[in-house]
Short mmCIF file of C-alpha atoms in Angstrom, two decimals:
data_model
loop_
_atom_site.label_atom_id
_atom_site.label_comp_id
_atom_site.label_asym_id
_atom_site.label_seq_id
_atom_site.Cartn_x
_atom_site.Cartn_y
_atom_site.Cartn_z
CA UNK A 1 131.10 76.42 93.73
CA UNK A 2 128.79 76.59 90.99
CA UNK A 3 128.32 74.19 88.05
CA UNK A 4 125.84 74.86 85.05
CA UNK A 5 123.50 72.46 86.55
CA UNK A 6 123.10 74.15 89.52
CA UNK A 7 122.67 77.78 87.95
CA UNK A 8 120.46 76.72 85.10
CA UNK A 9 118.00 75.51 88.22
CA UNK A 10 118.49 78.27 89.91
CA UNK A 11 117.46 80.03 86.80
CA UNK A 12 114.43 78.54 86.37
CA UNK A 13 113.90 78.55 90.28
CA UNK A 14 113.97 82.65 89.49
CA UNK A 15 112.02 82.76 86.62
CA UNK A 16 109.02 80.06 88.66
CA UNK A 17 109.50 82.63 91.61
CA UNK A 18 108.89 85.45 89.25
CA UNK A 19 106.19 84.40 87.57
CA UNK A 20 104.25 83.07 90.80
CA UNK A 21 104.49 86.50 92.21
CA UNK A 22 102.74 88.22 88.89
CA UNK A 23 99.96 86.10 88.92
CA UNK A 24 98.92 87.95 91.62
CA UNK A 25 98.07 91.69 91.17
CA UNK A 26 100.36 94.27 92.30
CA UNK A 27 99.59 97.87 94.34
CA UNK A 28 100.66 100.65 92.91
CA UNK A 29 102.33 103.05 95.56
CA UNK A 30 101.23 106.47 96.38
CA UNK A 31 104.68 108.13 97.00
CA UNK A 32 105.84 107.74 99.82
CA UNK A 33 105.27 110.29 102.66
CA UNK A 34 109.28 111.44 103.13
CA UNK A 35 108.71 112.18 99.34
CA UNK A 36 105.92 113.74 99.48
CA UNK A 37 107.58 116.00 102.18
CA UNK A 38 110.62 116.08 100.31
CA UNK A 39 108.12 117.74 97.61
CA UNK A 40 106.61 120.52 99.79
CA UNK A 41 109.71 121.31 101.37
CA UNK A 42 109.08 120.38 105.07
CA UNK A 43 110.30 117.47 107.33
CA UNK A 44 108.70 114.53 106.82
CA UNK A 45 106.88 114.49 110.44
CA UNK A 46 105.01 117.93 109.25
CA UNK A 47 102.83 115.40 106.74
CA UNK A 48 101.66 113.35 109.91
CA UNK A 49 99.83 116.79 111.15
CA UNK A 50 97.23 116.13 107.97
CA UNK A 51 97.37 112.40 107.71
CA UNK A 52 98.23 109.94 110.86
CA UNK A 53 98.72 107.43 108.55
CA UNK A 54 99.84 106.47 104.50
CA UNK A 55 96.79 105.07 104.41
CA UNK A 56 94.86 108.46 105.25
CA UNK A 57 96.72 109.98 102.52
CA UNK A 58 96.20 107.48 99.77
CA UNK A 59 92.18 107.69 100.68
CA UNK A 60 93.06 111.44 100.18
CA UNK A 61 94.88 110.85 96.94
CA UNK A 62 92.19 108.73 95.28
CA UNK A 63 89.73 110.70 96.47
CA UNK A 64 90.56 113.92 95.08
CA UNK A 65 91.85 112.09 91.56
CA UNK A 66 88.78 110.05 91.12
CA UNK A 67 86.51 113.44 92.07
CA UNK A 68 88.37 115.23 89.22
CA UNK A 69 88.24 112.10 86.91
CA UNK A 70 84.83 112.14 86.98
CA UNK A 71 84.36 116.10 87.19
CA UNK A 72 86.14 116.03 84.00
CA UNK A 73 83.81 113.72 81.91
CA UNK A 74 80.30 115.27 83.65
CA UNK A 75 81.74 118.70 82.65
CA UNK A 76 82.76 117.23 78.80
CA UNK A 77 78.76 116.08 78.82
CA UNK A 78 77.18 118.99 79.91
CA UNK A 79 79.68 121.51 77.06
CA UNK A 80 79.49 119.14 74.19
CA UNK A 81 76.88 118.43 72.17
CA UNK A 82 77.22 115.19 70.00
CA UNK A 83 76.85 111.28 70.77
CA UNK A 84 77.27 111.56 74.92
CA UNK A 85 78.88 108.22 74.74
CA UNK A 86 81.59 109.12 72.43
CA UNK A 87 82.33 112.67 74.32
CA UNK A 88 82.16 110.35 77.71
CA UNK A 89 84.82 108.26 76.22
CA UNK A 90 86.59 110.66 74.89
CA UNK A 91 86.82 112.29 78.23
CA UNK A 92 87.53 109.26 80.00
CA UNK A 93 90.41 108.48 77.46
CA UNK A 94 91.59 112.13 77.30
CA UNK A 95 91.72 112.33 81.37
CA UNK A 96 93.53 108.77 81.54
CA UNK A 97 96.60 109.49 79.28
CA UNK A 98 96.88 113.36 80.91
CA UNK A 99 97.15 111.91 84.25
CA UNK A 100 98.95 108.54 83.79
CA UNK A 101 100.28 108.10 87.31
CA UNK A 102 96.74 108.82 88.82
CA UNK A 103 94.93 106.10 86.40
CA UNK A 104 97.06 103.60 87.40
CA UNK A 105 96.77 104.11 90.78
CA UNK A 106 92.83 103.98 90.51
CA UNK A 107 92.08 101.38 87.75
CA UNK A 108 95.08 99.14 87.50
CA UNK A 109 96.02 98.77 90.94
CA UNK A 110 94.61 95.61 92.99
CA UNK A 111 93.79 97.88 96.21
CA UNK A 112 90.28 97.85 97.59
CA UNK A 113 88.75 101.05 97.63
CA UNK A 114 87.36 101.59 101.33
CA UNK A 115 83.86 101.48 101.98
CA UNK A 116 84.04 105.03 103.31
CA UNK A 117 84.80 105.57 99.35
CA UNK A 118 82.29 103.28 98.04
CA UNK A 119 80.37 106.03 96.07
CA UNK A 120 83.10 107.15 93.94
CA UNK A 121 82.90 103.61 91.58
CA UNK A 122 78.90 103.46 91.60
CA UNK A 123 79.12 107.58 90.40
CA UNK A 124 81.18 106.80 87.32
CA UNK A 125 79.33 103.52 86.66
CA UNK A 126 75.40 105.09 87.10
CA UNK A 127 76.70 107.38 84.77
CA UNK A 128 78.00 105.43 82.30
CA UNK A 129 74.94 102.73 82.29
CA UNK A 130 72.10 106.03 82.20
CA UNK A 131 74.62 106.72 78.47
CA UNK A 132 74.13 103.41 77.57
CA UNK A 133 70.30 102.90 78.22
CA UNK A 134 70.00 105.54 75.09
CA UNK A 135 71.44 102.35 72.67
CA UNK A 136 68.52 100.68 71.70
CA UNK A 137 68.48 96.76 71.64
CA UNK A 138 71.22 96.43 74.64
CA UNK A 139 70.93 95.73 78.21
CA UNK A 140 72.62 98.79 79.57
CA UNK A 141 74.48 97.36 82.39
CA UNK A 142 76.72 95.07 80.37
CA UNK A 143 76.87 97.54 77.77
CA UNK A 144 78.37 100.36 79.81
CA UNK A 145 80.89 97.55 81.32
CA UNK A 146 81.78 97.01 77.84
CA UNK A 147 82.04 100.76 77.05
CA UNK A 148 84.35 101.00 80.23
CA UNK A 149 86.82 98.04 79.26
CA UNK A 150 87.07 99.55 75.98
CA UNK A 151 88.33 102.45 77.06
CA UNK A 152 90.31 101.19 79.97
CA UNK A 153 92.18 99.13 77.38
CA UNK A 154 92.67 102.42 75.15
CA UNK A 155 94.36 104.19 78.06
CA UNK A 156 96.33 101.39 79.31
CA UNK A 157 97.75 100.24 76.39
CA UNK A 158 98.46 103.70 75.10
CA UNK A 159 99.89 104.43 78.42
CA UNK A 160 102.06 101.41 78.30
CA UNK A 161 103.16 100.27 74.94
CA UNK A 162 103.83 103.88 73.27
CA UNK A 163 106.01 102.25 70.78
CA UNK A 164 102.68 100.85 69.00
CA UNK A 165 101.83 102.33 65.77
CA UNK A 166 98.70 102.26 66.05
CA UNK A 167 97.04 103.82 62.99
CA UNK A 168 94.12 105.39 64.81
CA UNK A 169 93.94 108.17 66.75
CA UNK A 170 92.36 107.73 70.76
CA UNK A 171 88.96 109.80 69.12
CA UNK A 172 88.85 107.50 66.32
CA UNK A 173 90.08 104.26 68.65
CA UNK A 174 86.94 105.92 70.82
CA UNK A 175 84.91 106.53 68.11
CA UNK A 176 84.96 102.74 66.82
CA UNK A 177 83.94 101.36 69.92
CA UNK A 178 80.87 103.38 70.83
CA UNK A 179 79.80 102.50 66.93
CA UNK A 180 80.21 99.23 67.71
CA UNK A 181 78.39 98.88 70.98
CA UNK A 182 75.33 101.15 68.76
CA UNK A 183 75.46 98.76 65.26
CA UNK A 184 72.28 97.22 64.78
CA UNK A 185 72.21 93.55 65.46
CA UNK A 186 71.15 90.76 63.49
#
């Protein structure tokens, strides 16, 4: 027997629940090995030849995605000419939205990287601050942080809220920031 009472507290027993468990942050999966195999078109014991564990192949995963993440904006620096810290962003941006599922996993999941992949954050980061030692008047550190949320929250929020007119294009969006970070201060 239900009355209103009892639902409507239920109700906001679900919601509570709900919102509890999104305080704190959520994985996001690798597929799942049987889908994986599912992909490739052999039995799902065939993956545990290559990885004896899910964890083996997410390492795998983020390895090769954050490799070719990175690949992607060191090759955009070295064939562009230009502001480096608008064609780094540009890359950055550029690599995030072509590879949505891989993003996620690597910048808006909660997972720790391993320490056996420790040098993969530090790459992109050193990189980032040497760009941002070039802009005079800032310390480069927080600067290339800066740069970094900037265009993390490009990428995520063109990634997830696509029904956004947003009246600039990612290069200008890009563009806008790296001006910003370089405007003289008073």
């Amino acid at each position: 027997m239900f009355n209103g009472a009892v639902r409507r507290d239920l109700r906001e027993d679900l919601i509570a629940a709900a919102v509890r468990m999104l305080a704190e942050p959520q994985a996001v999966a690798v597929p799942s090995l049987r889908a994986i195999a599912r992909a490739c078109g052999v039995a799902p014991s065939a993956v545990y030849w290559h990885f004896p564990s899910e964890a083996e192949l997410r390492s795998a995963v983020l390895d090769a995605q954050y490799d070719d993440m990175v690949t992607s904006i060191e090759d955009a620096l070295d064939a562009a000419g230009g502001d480096p810290l608008i064609v780094a962003g540009k890359a950055y941006i550029d690599w995030g939205l072509a590879h949505p599922g891989a993003y996620q996993l690597l910048f808006e999941s909660d997972d720790a990287i391993p320490e056996t992949r420790a040098p993969y954050g530090p790459r992109l980061q050193q990189r980032i601050v040497s760009l941002a030692a070039a802009v005079p008047g800032v310390d480069p550190f927080p600067a290339a942080l800066l740069l970094w949320s900037a265009w993390h929250g490009i990428v995520s929020l063109r990634l997830h809220k696509r029904e956004w007119a947003w009246g600039l294009t990612t290069d200008e969006a890009n563009e806008l920031v790296v001006r910003g970070l370089s405007a003289p201060r008073g």
